[in-house]
Amino acid sequence: MSSKVSGNYPPAENLVPLHGNTNEQFATRLIGYARHLKQYSYLLQQLIIVDITNAYKRSFIGLSWLVITPIVSVLVWILLHGAGIMEPGKTDIPYPAYVLLSTSIWSFFQGAYQVTSNVISNSGRFMVTAKFPHEVLVVEQVIVHIINFVIPFFINIVVLLAYGIDFSWAALLFPLTLIPLLFLGTGLGLLVALLRVVAVDFSKLADQCVTFLMFLTPIIYAPQIKLTWLASIVKYNPLTYLIGFSRNLLTQGTLYEPYYYFVFSLASLVFFFICLRIFMKYEGNLLERLINV
Amino acid sequence: MSDPQVILSVRNVYKKFTKDIKYNMYYGFRDMLSNPEATYMTLREKEFWAIQDVSFDLSEGEILGIVGANGSGKTSLMRLIAGIYPLERGALRGLPGQKITSVFALKAGMQPLFTGRENIHIKGAIFGMSKSEIEAKMAFIEEFSELGEKLDMPFGNYSSGMSARLAYSIAIATDPDIFIVDEALAVGDSVFKAKCFDHLKTYVQQPGKGVLFVSNNIRKLLKVSSRILVMDKGKIIHESGEDIRQALHFYVDHCLRHLEKGKRAAKLKTVTDYDL
């Protein structure tokens, strides 16, 4: 039986290119992202509800777990301190309060990195079977991360009060001081999200580096370090200033190394936009490679 | 009487993939560092054309059936048209402001722990509908899916047929101009499938509407399609005119081409007797 293929189609009139131009300038793409977020705001809302409630759907006490889990963590810290296990040296505020707050701020950075770096690999199947703007998924993940940070953080505040921390009015600026950490974590995450698809070894290395970075940042120890090599690393580690500034503002109402904080904040913002630009450019192309994995 | 308006024009479209997982990652990484545009038309080691020089038109009022053996490029082509995959070579054109709804995996994005009714909101939102649009279509979805009180059950407890009913009803409620149905009606009971086919035929009678119907089930294609494209190895190897049966006969014959003559004729007769 012979095949029959026309192959000769006249140009159709009144038609325009589908799906727009993929070679748009960065600024145009950013505006497109904002437009998509507005257009798909109901999807954003639905995904947030799904993400937050899914884990507790089968639980009788439901979202109460969002409060119970951090309370248990706090109790563990207090017990460890009470048993005298943790005595790392002199800190400006009681050590359990110092560690609790520092790890909390650190988790804000690390969580932003984690959720964004897994955005393609965790949702790849969904992305190749449904057409929707993927920026909605990124923003949703970041919002859920912020919600998951805020609830335990309020419990931490109660514990800090119990330890006698006297908050000043300057503490109200604390949420704003976390923005550079969000930019840094999200930017790094977007970059690693691409690497998870095409360079798994690099992405695993990045995960290890972020975990290790916690020990090179004054979180479970005070910034005044006797060990020379560690002191040098801590000195040049941007997270020392980004975390230290937020911590001191909240607990003492003072500014920890404000010059370095503002320099690294600006650098974080620039880094985020560079990473976002790279993510926007390659995310679509890498999606077709994900399906084979 | 004037010719029906072309609502989708696909011209000289190409898409390549990589067979090997390590090469797939390596090329993906390399393409991020260099400009792959200039050399796109050259196949590198382990690469193959998933779509090769594909051109066709979809006119309003048409249900264009697309058939081909597994791996022939049907789904990749549909994902390009839906905008899921980026287009590197060729042109895809449609009417300004045209809405495309594609259904590849019926359950994509649906949540097993949420009720059918909650999933209407989730899936509707994935299709880009607002809350008010979904609420306005709720009665239609309830009526079309015929799920009644089962809409308040967790979606995870649905049978595949019930899932198909719900997901398909939500998709059609988006009122698309181009509706891509990729094996989406492979499951579900016969009564619901018949209803969907009847609905599709009525649906495309509206101005500016057309359907791309991907299936390997030739009996379904025979019942629903107004034209057929046969694909193999990323190419369109046959296009039907009005004679759908002849095109499907070509497809079956092509699938059996590796058999020796006697076996081929016997198999062809069996398939023809059952499905054509």
Coordinates of C-alpha atoms in Angstrom, one line a residue:
Chain A
M1 CA 0.0 0.0 0.0
S2 CA 1.5 3.4 -1.0
S3 CA 1.9 6.2 1.5
K4 CA 0.5 9.7 0.7
V5 CA 2.0 12.8 2.3
S6 CA 1.1 16.2 1.0
G7 CA 4.2 18.1 2.4
N8 CA 3.1 21.1 0.5
Y9 CA 1.0 23.4 2.6
P10 CA 0.2 26.9 1.6
P11 CA 1.1 29.6 4.2
A12 CA -1.9 30.0 6.4
E13 CA -3.2 33.6 6.8
N14 CA -4.1 35.4 10.0
L15 CA -1.9 33.1 12.1
V16 CA 0.7 34.2 14.7
P17 CA 3.5 32.3 16.4
L18 CA 2.3 30.1 19.2
H19 CA 3.8 30.3 22.7
G20 CA 5.6 33.7 22.1
N21 CA 9.3 34.3 21.7
T22 CA 11.7 32.3 23.7
N23 CA 14.6 34.6 23.0
E24 CA 13.2 37.6 24.8
Q25 CA 15.4 40.0 26.8
F26 CA 15.7 39.3 30.5
A27 CA 13.6 42.4 31.5
T28 CA 10.8 41.3 29.1
R29 CA 10.9 37.8 30.6
L30 CA 10.8 39.2 34.1
I31 CA 7.6 41.1 33.2
G32 CA 6.2 37.9 31.6
Y33 CA 6.9 36.1 34.9
A34 CA 5.0 38.7 36.8
R35 CA 2.1 38.5 34.4
H36 CA 2.0 34.7 34.7
L37 CA 2.0 34.9 38.4
K38 CA -1.0 37.2 38.4
Q39 CA -2.8 35.1 35.8
Y40 CA -2.1 31.9 37.7
S41 CA -2.6 33.3 41.2
Y42 CA -5.3 30.8 41.9
L43 CA -3.0 27.9 40.9
L44 CA -0.4 29.4 43.3
Q45 CA -3.0 29.5 46.1
Q46 CA -4.1 25.9 45.4
L47 CA -0.5 24.6 45.3
I48 CA 0.3 26.2 48.6
I49 CA -2.8 24.7 50.2
V50 CA -1.9 21.2 48.8
D51 CA 1.7 21.5 49.9
I52 CA 0.9 22.6 53.5
T53 CA -2.1 20.4 54.1
N54 CA -1.1 17.2 52.2
A55 CA 1.2 16.0 55.0
Y56 CA -1.5 16.4 57.6
K57 CA -4.6 15.2 55.7
R58 CA -4.7 11.9 57.4
S59 CA -4.0 13.3 60.9
F60 CA -6.8 14.0 63.4
I61 CA -5.0 16.9 64.9
G62 CA -4.0 18.2 61.4
L63 CA -2.1 21.4 61.2
S64 CA -1.4 21.4 64.9
W65 CA 1.7 19.4 64.0
L66 CA 3.1 22.6 62.5
V67 CA 3.3 23.9 66.1
I68 CA 4.0 20.6 68.0
T69 CA 7.1 19.7 66.0
P70 CA 9.1 22.9 66.7
I71 CA 8.1 22.8 70.4
V72 CA 9.6 19.3 70.6
S73 CA 12.8 20.6 69.0
V74 CA 13.0 23.4 71.4
L75 CA 12.5 21.1 74.4
V76 CA 15.3 18.9 73.2
W77 CA 17.7 21.9 73.1
I78 CA 16.6 23.0 76.6
L79 CA 17.1 19.5 78.0
L80 CA 20.6 19.2 76.4
H81 CA 21.6 22.5 77.8
G82 CA 20.2 21.6 81.2
A83 CA 22.2 18.4 81.2
G84 CA 25.4 20.5 80.6
I85 CA 26.2 18.8 77.3
M86 CA 26.5 22.1 75.4
E87 CA 28.9 24.6 76.8
P88 CA 30.8 26.1 73.8
G89 CA 32.2 29.2 75.5
K90 CA 31.0 32.8 75.9
T91 CA 28.1 34.1 73.9
D92 CA 26.3 37.4 74.3
I93 CA 23.0 35.7 75.1
P94 CA 22.4 32.3 76.8
Y95 CA 23.9 29.6 74.6
P96 CA 20.6 27.6 74.0
A97 CA 18.9 30.8 72.8
Y98 CA 21.9 31.6 70.7
V99 CA 21.9 28.2 69.0
L100 CA 18.2 28.1 68.6
L101 CA 18.1 31.5 66.9
S102 CA 21.2 30.9 64.8
T103 CA 20.0 27.5 63.5
S104 CA 16.6 28.9 62.8
I105 CA 18.1 31.7 60.7
W106 CA 20.4 29.2 59.0
S107 CA 17.4 26.9 58.2
F108 CA 15.8 29.9 56.5
F109 CA 18.8 30.1 54.1
Q110 CA 19.2 26.3 53.7
G111 CA 15.5 25.7 53.2
A112 CA 15.3 28.3 50.5
Y113 CA 18.2 26.5 48.8
Q114 CA 16.6 23.1 49.2
V115 CA 13.2 23.8 47.9
T116 CA 14.3 25.7 44.9
S117 CA 17.1 23.3 44.0
N118 CA 14.6 20.4 43.9
V119 CA 12.0 22.2 42.0
I120 CA 12.6 20.6 38.6
S121 CA 13.7 17.1 39.8
N122 CA 10.7 16.8 42.2
S123 CA 8.1 18.1 39.8
G124 CA 9.5 17.0 36.4
R125 CA 6.8 14.5 35.7
F126 CA 4.1 17.1 36.4
M127 CA 6.0 19.7 34.3
V128 CA 6.1 17.5 31.2
T129 CA 2.4 16.4 31.4
A130 CA 0.8 19.8 32.1
K131 CA 1.4 23.2 30.5
F132 CA 1.6 25.9 33.1
P133 CA 4.2 28.6 33.9
H134 CA 6.9 27.0 36.1
E135 CA 7.7 30.2 37.9
V136 CA 4.5 29.5 39.8
L137 CA 6.0 26.4 41.2
V138 CA 9.2 28.2 42.3
V139 CA 7.3 31.0 44.0
E140 CA 5.0 28.5 45.6
Q141 CA 7.9 26.5 47.0
V142 CA 9.5 29.7 48.4
I143 CA 6.2 30.8 50.0
V144 CA 5.6 27.4 51.7
H145 CA 9.2 27.5 52.9
I146 CA 8.6 31.0 54.5
I147 CA 5.3 29.7 56.1
N148 CA 7.2 26.7 57.5
F149 CA 9.8 29.0 58.9
V150 CA 7.5 31.5 60.5
I151 CA 5.5 29.2 62.7
P152 CA 8.4 27.6 64.6
F153 CA 10.1 31.0 64.7
F154 CA 7.3 32.4 66.8
I155 CA 7.8 29.5 69.2
N156 CA 11.5 30.4 69.3
I157 CA 10.6 34.0 70.2
V158 CA 8.7 32.7 73.2
V159 CA 11.7 30.6 74.3
L160 CA 14.0 33.6 73.8
L161 CA 11.7 35.7 76.1
A162 CA 11.9 32.8 78.6
Y163 CA 15.7 33.1 78.6
G164 CA 15.4 36.8 79.4
I165 CA 16.2 38.3 76.0
D166 CA 15.0 41.8 76.0
F167 CA 13.7 42.8 72.5
S168 CA 14.1 46.4 71.4
W169 CA 12.0 48.2 68.7
A170 CA 14.8 47.5 66.2
A171 CA 13.8 43.8 66.4
L172 CA 10.8 44.7 64.3
L173 CA 13.2 45.1 61.3
F174 CA 14.3 41.5 61.7
P175 CA 12.1 40.0 58.9
L176 CA 13.6 42.6 56.4
T177 CA 17.1 41.6 57.4
L178 CA 16.4 38.0 56.2
I179 CA 15.7 39.1 52.6
P180 CA 19.3 38.8 51.5
L181 CA 19.5 35.3 52.9
L182 CA 16.4 34.4 50.9
F183 CA 18.0 35.8 47.7
L184 CA 21.2 34.0 48.3
G185 CA 19.5 30.6 49.1
T186 CA 17.0 30.9 46.2
G187 CA 19.6 32.0 43.7
L188 CA 21.9 29.1 44.6
G189 CA 18.9 26.7 44.5
L190 CA 17.9 27.8 41.0
L191 CA 21.4 27.2 39.7
V192 CA 21.6 23.8 41.4
A193 CA 18.1 22.9 40.1
L194 CA 19.5 23.0 36.6
L195 CA 22.5 20.9 37.6
R196 CA 20.3 18.2 39.2
V197 CA 19.1 17.5 35.6
V198 CA 22.3 17.5 33.7
A199 CA 25.2 17.3 36.2
V200 CA 24.0 15.2 39.1
D201 CA 27.6 15.0 40.6
F202 CA 27.9 18.8 40.8
S203 CA 24.5 19.1 42.4
K204 CA 25.4 16.4 45.1
L205 CA 28.6 18.3 45.7
A206 CA 26.7 21.5 46.1
D207 CA 24.4 19.8 48.7
Q208 CA 27.4 18.7 50.6
C209 CA 29.0 22.1 50.5
V210 CA 25.9 23.8 51.8
T211 CA 25.7 21.3 54.7
F212 CA 29.4 21.8 55.4
L213 CA 29.0 25.5 55.2
M214 CA 26.9 25.4 58.4
F215 CA 30.0 24.4 60.3
L216 CA 32.0 27.3 58.7
T217 CA 29.4 29.8 59.9
P218 CA 29.1 30.9 63.6
I219 CA 25.9 29.1 64.3
I220 CA 26.7 26.6 67.0
Y221 CA 29.7 28.5 68.1
A222 CA 30.5 32.1 68.7
P223 CA 32.1 34.3 66.0
Q224 CA 35.2 34.8 68.2
I225 CA 37.4 31.8 67.2
K226 CA 40.9 31.0 68.4
L227 CA 41.6 28.5 65.6
T228 CA 43.3 30.7 62.9
W229 CA 42.3 28.9 59.7
L230 CA 38.7 28.6 60.8
A231 CA 38.7 32.3 61.9
S232 CA 39.9 33.3 58.3
I233 CA 37.1 31.3 56.7
V234 CA 34.5 32.6 59.0
K235 CA 35.8 36.1 58.3
Y236 CA 35.3 35.8 54.6
N237 CA 32.1 33.8 54.8
P238 CA 29.2 36.1 53.7
L239 CA 26.8 34.0 55.9
T240 CA 28.7 35.1 59.0
Y241 CA 27.5 38.7 58.4
L242 CA 24.1 37.9 56.9
I243 CA 23.2 35.7 59.9
G244 CA 25.0 37.6 62.6
F245 CA 23.4 40.9 61.6
S246 CA 19.9 39.5 61.8
R247 CA 20.7 37.7 65.1
N248 CA 22.2 40.7 66.8
L249 CA 19.5 43.0 65.7
L250 CA 16.8 40.7 67.1
T251 CA 18.4 39.8 70.4
Q252 CA 20.5 43.0 71.3
G253 CA 19.2 45.7 69.0
T254 CA 22.7 46.2 67.7
L255 CA 24.2 46.1 64.2
Y256 CA 26.8 43.4 63.6
E257 CA 29.4 44.5 61.1
P258 CA 26.9 46.7 59.1
Y259 CA 29.3 47.5 56.3
Y260 CA 29.9 43.8 55.4
Y261 CA 26.2 43.1 55.9
F262 CA 25.2 45.7 53.3
V263 CA 28.0 44.7 50.8
F264 CA 27.0 41.0 51.0
S265 CA 23.3 41.9 50.8
L266 CA 23.9 43.7 47.6
A267 CA 26.1 40.9 46.3
S268 CA 23.3 38.4 47.2
L269 CA 20.8 40.4 45.2
V270 CA 23.0 40.6 42.2
F271 CA 23.8 36.8 42.5
F272 CA 20.1 36.0 42.7
F273 CA 19.3 37.9 39.4
I274 CA 22.2 36.3 37.6
C275 CA 21.0 32.8 38.7
L276 CA 17.4 33.7 37.8
R277 CA 18.5 34.7 34.4
I278 CA 20.4 31.4 33.9
F279 CA 17.4 29.5 35.2
M280 CA 15.0 31.3 32.9
K281 CA 17.2 30.6 29.9
Y282 CA 17.8 26.9 30.3
E283 CA 15.0 25.5 32.4
G284 CA 12.7 24.9 29.4
N285 CA 15.4 23.2 27.4
L286 CA 16.4 20.9 30.3
L287 CA 12.9 19.8 30.9
E288 CA 13.0 17.6 27.8
R289 CA 16.2 15.9 29.1
L290 CA 14.5 15.2 32.5
I291 CA 12.0 12.8 30.9
N292 CA 14.7 10.4 29.8
V293 CA 16.1 10.2 33.4
Chain B
M1 CA -18.9 27.9 0.5
S2 CA -15.5 29.1 1.8
D3 CA -12.9 26.7 3.1
P4 CA -12.7 26.2 6.9
Q5 CA -10.2 28.5 8.7
V6 CA -6.9 26.9 9.5
I7 CA -6.4 27.3 13.3
L8 CA -3.1 25.6 13.7
S9 CA -0.2 25.5 11.3
V10 CA 2.8 23.2 11.9
R11 CA 5.7 23.7 9.5
N12 CA 9.0 21.8 9.2
V13 CA 9.2 21.0 12.9
Y14 CA 12.2 19.1 14.3
K15 CA 13.0 17.8 17.7
K16 CA 15.9 15.6 18.7
F17 CA 16.5 13.5 21.9
T18 CA 19.4 11.5 23.2
K19 CA 19.2 7.7 23.6
D20 CA 21.8 7.3 26.3
I21 CA 21.3 8.7 29.8
K22 CA 24.9 9.8 30.3
Y23 CA 25.1 11.5 26.9
N24 CA 21.7 13.1 27.6
M25 CA 23.1 14.8 30.7
Y26 CA 26.5 15.6 29.0
Y27 CA 24.8 17.3 26.0
G28 CA 22.4 19.1 28.3
F29 CA 25.4 20.5 30.3
R30 CA 27.4 21.3 27.2
D31 CA 24.5 23.1 25.6
M32 CA 24.3 25.4 28.6
L33 CA 27.9 26.5 28.1
S34 CA 27.8 26.8 24.3
N35 CA 25.3 28.0 21.7
P36 CA 23.6 24.8 20.4
E37 CA 21.4 26.7 18.0
A38 CA 23.9 26.8 15.2
T39 CA 24.5 23.1 15.2
Y40 CA 21.0 21.9 16.0
M41 CA 20.4 20.2 12.7
T42 CA 23.4 18.0 13.1
L43 CA 22.9 14.8 15.2
R44 CA 25.6 14.1 17.7
E45 CA 26.5 10.6 18.9
K46 CA 23.6 8.8 20.5
E47 CA 21.1 11.5 19.3
F48 CA 18.1 10.8 17.1
W49 CA 15.2 12.7 15.6
A50 CA 12.1 12.3 17.6
I51 CA 10.3 14.7 15.2
Q52 CA 11.7 15.2 11.7
D53 CA 10.4 17.8 9.2
V54 CA 6.7 17.5 10.3
S55 CA 4.2 19.8 8.7
F56 CA 0.4 19.8 8.8
D57 CA -2.6 22.1 9.3
L58 CA -5.5 21.7 11.6
S59 CA -8.7 23.4 10.4
E60 CA -11.7 24.4 12.5
G61 CA -14.3 21.7 12.7
E62 CA -11.6 18.9 12.4
I63 CA -10.8 16.1 14.7
L64 CA -7.4 15.2 13.4
G65 CA -6.5 11.6 14.4
I66 CA -2.8 11.0 14.9
V67 CA -1.7 7.4 14.9
G68 CA 1.7 5.7 15.1
A69 CA 3.5 2.9 16.8
N70 CA 5.0 3.5 20.2
G71 CA 8.0 5.8 20.0
S72 CA 6.9 7.3 16.6
G73 CA 6.9 10.8 18.0
K74 CA 3.2 11.5 18.6
T75 CA 3.5 12.7 22.2
S76 CA 6.7 14.7 21.6
L77 CA 4.9 16.5 18.7
M78 CA 1.9 17.2 20.9
R79 CA 4.1 18.5 23.7
L80 CA 5.7 20.9 21.2
I81 CA 2.3 22.1 20.1
A82 CA 1.1 22.4 23.7
G83 CA 4.2 24.5 24.5
I84 CA 5.7 22.0 27.1
Y85 CA 8.8 21.5 25.0
P86 CA 10.6 24.5 23.5
L87 CA 10.6 24.7 19.7
E88 CA 14.1 24.7 18.3
R89 CA 13.4 24.3 14.6
G90 CA 10.3 24.9 12.5
A91 CA 7.2 27.1 13.1
L92 CA 4.0 26.7 15.0
R93 CA 1.3 29.2 14.3
G94 CA -2.2 29.7 15.6
L95 CA -4.9 32.3 15.8
P96 CA -4.3 35.3 18.1
G97 CA -5.4 34.6 21.7
Q98 CA -6.1 31.0 21.0
K99 CA -6.5 28.6 24.0
I100 CA -4.8 25.2 23.9
T101 CA -5.7 22.6 26.4
S102 CA -3.7 19.4 26.4
V103 CA -4.4 16.2 28.3
F104 CA -1.4 13.8 28.4
A105 CA -1.8 12.1 31.7
L106 CA -5.2 12.4 33.1
K107 CA -4.1 12.3 36.7
A108 CA -1.3 14.9 36.3
G109 CA -1.3 17.3 39.2
M110 CA -4.4 15.7 40.9
Q111 CA -4.1 15.0 44.6
P112 CA -5.1 11.5 45.9
L113 CA -5.8 12.8 49.5
F114 CA -8.1 15.6 48.3
T115 CA -11.7 15.0 47.2
G116 CA -12.9 15.0 43.6
R117 CA -14.5 18.5 44.2
E118 CA -11.2 19.9 45.6
N119 CA -9.3 18.4 42.7
I120 CA -11.6 20.2 40.3
H121 CA -10.2 23.4 41.7
I122 CA -6.6 22.2 41.6
K123 CA -6.8 20.8 38.1
G124 CA -8.8 23.7 36.8
A125 CA -6.2 26.1 38.2
I126 CA -3.4 24.1 36.5
F127 CA -5.3 24.7 33.2
G128 CA -5.1 28.4 34.0
M129 CA -8.7 28.9 35.2
S130 CA -9.5 31.4 38.0
K131 CA -11.6 30.5 41.0
S132 CA -14.7 32.2 39.6
E133 CA -14.3 30.5 36.2
I134 CA -14.0 27.1 38.0
E135 CA -17.1 27.8 40.1
A136 CA -19.0 28.9 37.0
K137 CA -18.1 25.5 35.4
M138 CA -18.8 23.4 38.4
A139 CA -22.3 22.4 37.4
F140 CA -21.1 21.4 33.9
I141 CA -18.3 19.3 35.4
E142 CA -20.7 17.6 37.8
E143 CA -23.2 16.9 35.1
F144 CA -20.6 15.8 32.5
S145 CA -18.6 13.5 34.8
E146 CA -21.8 12.0 36.3
L147 CA -19.9 11.3 39.5
G148 CA -22.6 12.6 41.8
E149 CA -21.9 12.1 45.5
K150 CA -18.5 10.4 44.6
L151 CA -17.2 13.9 44.0
D152 CA -16.9 14.2 47.8
M153 CA -14.7 11.1 48.1
P154 CA -10.9 11.2 48.1
F155 CA -9.6 11.1 44.5
G156 CA -7.2 8.4 45.5
N157 CA -10.1 6.0 46.0
Y158 CA -11.4 6.6 42.4
S159 CA -11.2 3.8 39.9
S160 CA -9.3 4.6 36.7
G161 CA -12.6 5.1 34.9
M162 CA -13.8 7.5 37.6
S163 CA -10.5 9.4 37.4
A164 CA -10.9 9.6 33.6
R165 CA -14.4 11.0 33.9
L166 CA -13.4 13.7 36.3
A167 CA -10.1 14.7 34.6
Y168 CA -11.7 14.7 31.1
S169 CA -14.7 16.8 32.3
I170 CA -12.4 19.4 33.8
A171 CA -10.3 19.6 30.7
I172 CA -13.3 20.1 28.4
A173 CA -14.7 22.7 30.8
T174 CA -11.7 24.9 29.9
D175 CA -13.4 25.5 26.6
P176 CA -10.2 25.2 24.5
D177 CA -9.9 26.3 20.9
I178 CA -7.4 23.5 20.2
F179 CA -8.0 20.4 22.4
I180 CA -5.1 17.9 22.5
V181 CA -6.3 14.5 23.7
D182 CA -3.2 12.2 23.9
E183 CA -4.4 8.6 24.8
A184 CA -6.5 10.3 27.5
L185 CA -9.5 8.2 26.7
A186 CA -7.7 4.9 26.8
V187 CA -9.3 4.1 30.1
G188 CA -12.9 4.6 31.3
D189 CA -16.1 2.8 30.7
S190 CA -17.6 2.5 27.2
V191 CA -20.7 4.6 28.0
F192 CA -18.5 7.5 29.1
K193 CA -16.2 7.1 26.2
A194 CA -19.1 7.2 23.8
K195 CA -20.4 10.3 25.5
C196 CA -16.9 11.9 25.1
F197 CA -16.8 11.1 21.4
D198 CA -20.2 12.4 20.8
H199 CA -19.3 15.5 22.7
L200 CA -16.0 16.0 20.7
K201 CA -17.9 15.8 17.5
T202 CA -20.5 18.4 18.6
Y203 CA -17.7 20.5 20.2
V204 CA -15.7 21.0 17.0
Q205 CA -18.8 22.3 15.2
Q206 CA -18.3 25.6 17.0
P207 CA -16.4 28.2 15.1
G208 CA -12.6 28.1 15.7
K209 CA -12.5 24.8 17.5
G210 CA -10.4 21.8 16.5
V211 CA -9.1 18.6 18.2
L212 CA -5.8 16.7 17.9
F213 CA -6.7 13.1 18.9
V214 CA -3.7 10.9 19.6
S215 CA -4.4 7.2 19.9
N216 CA -3.2 3.7 18.9
N217 CA -6.7 2.4 19.0
I218 CA -7.8 2.3 15.4
R219 CA -11.4 1.5 16.2
K220 CA -11.7 4.7 18.2
L221 CA -9.9 6.7 15.5
L222 CA -12.2 5.4 12.9
K223 CA -15.3 6.4 14.9
V224 CA -14.1 9.9 15.9
S225 CA -11.6 11.3 13.4
S226 CA -12.3 13.4 10.4
R227 CA -8.8 13.0 9.0
I228 CA -5.8 10.9 9.9
L229 CA -2.0 11.4 10.1
V230 CA 0.2 8.3 10.4
M231 CA 3.6 8.8 12.1
D232 CA 6.7 6.6 12.1
K233 CA 10.2 7.4 13.4
G234 CA 9.3 11.1 13.9
K235 CA 7.9 11.6 10.4
I236 CA 4.4 11.8 9.0
I237 CA 4.4 8.9 6.6
H238 CA 0.7 9.1 5.5
E239 CA -2.1 11.6 5.5
S240 CA -5.7 10.6 4.8
G241 CA -8.2 12.5 2.8
E242 CA -11.8 11.7 3.7
D243 CA -11.1 8.0 3.6
I244 CA -10.1 7.3 7.2
R245 CA -10.5 3.6 6.8
Q246 CA -7.9 3.5 4.1
A247 CA -5.4 5.5 6.2
L248 CA -5.9 3.1 9.2
H249 CA -5.5 0.2 6.9
F250 CA -2.2 1.7 5.7
Y251 CA -1.1 2.1 9.4
V252 CA -1.8 -1.5 10.3
D253 CA -0.1 -2.8 7.1
H254 CA 2.9 -0.6 7.9
C255 CA 3.1 -2.0 11.4
L256 CA 3.2 -5.5 10.0
R257 CA 5.7 -4.8 7.3
H258 CA 8.4 -6.9 8.9
L259 CA 6.4 -10.1 8.7
E260 CA 6.7 -12.4 5.7
K261 CA 3.9 -12.1 3.2
G262 CA 1.6 -15.0 4.3
K263 CA 1.7 -14.1 8.0
R264 CA 1.3 -10.4 7.2
A265 CA -1.9 -11.1 5.2
A266 CA -3.3 -13.3 7.9
K267 CA -2.6 -10.8 10.6
L268 CA -3.9 -7.9 8.6
K269 CA -7.2 -9.8 8.0
T270 CA -7.5 -10.5 11.7
V271 CA -7.0 -6.8 12.7
T272 CA -9.3 -5.6 9.9
D273 CA -12.0 -8.0 10.9
Y274 CA -11.8 -6.9 14.6
D275 CA -11.2 -3.2 14.3
L276 CA -11.9 -2.0 10.8

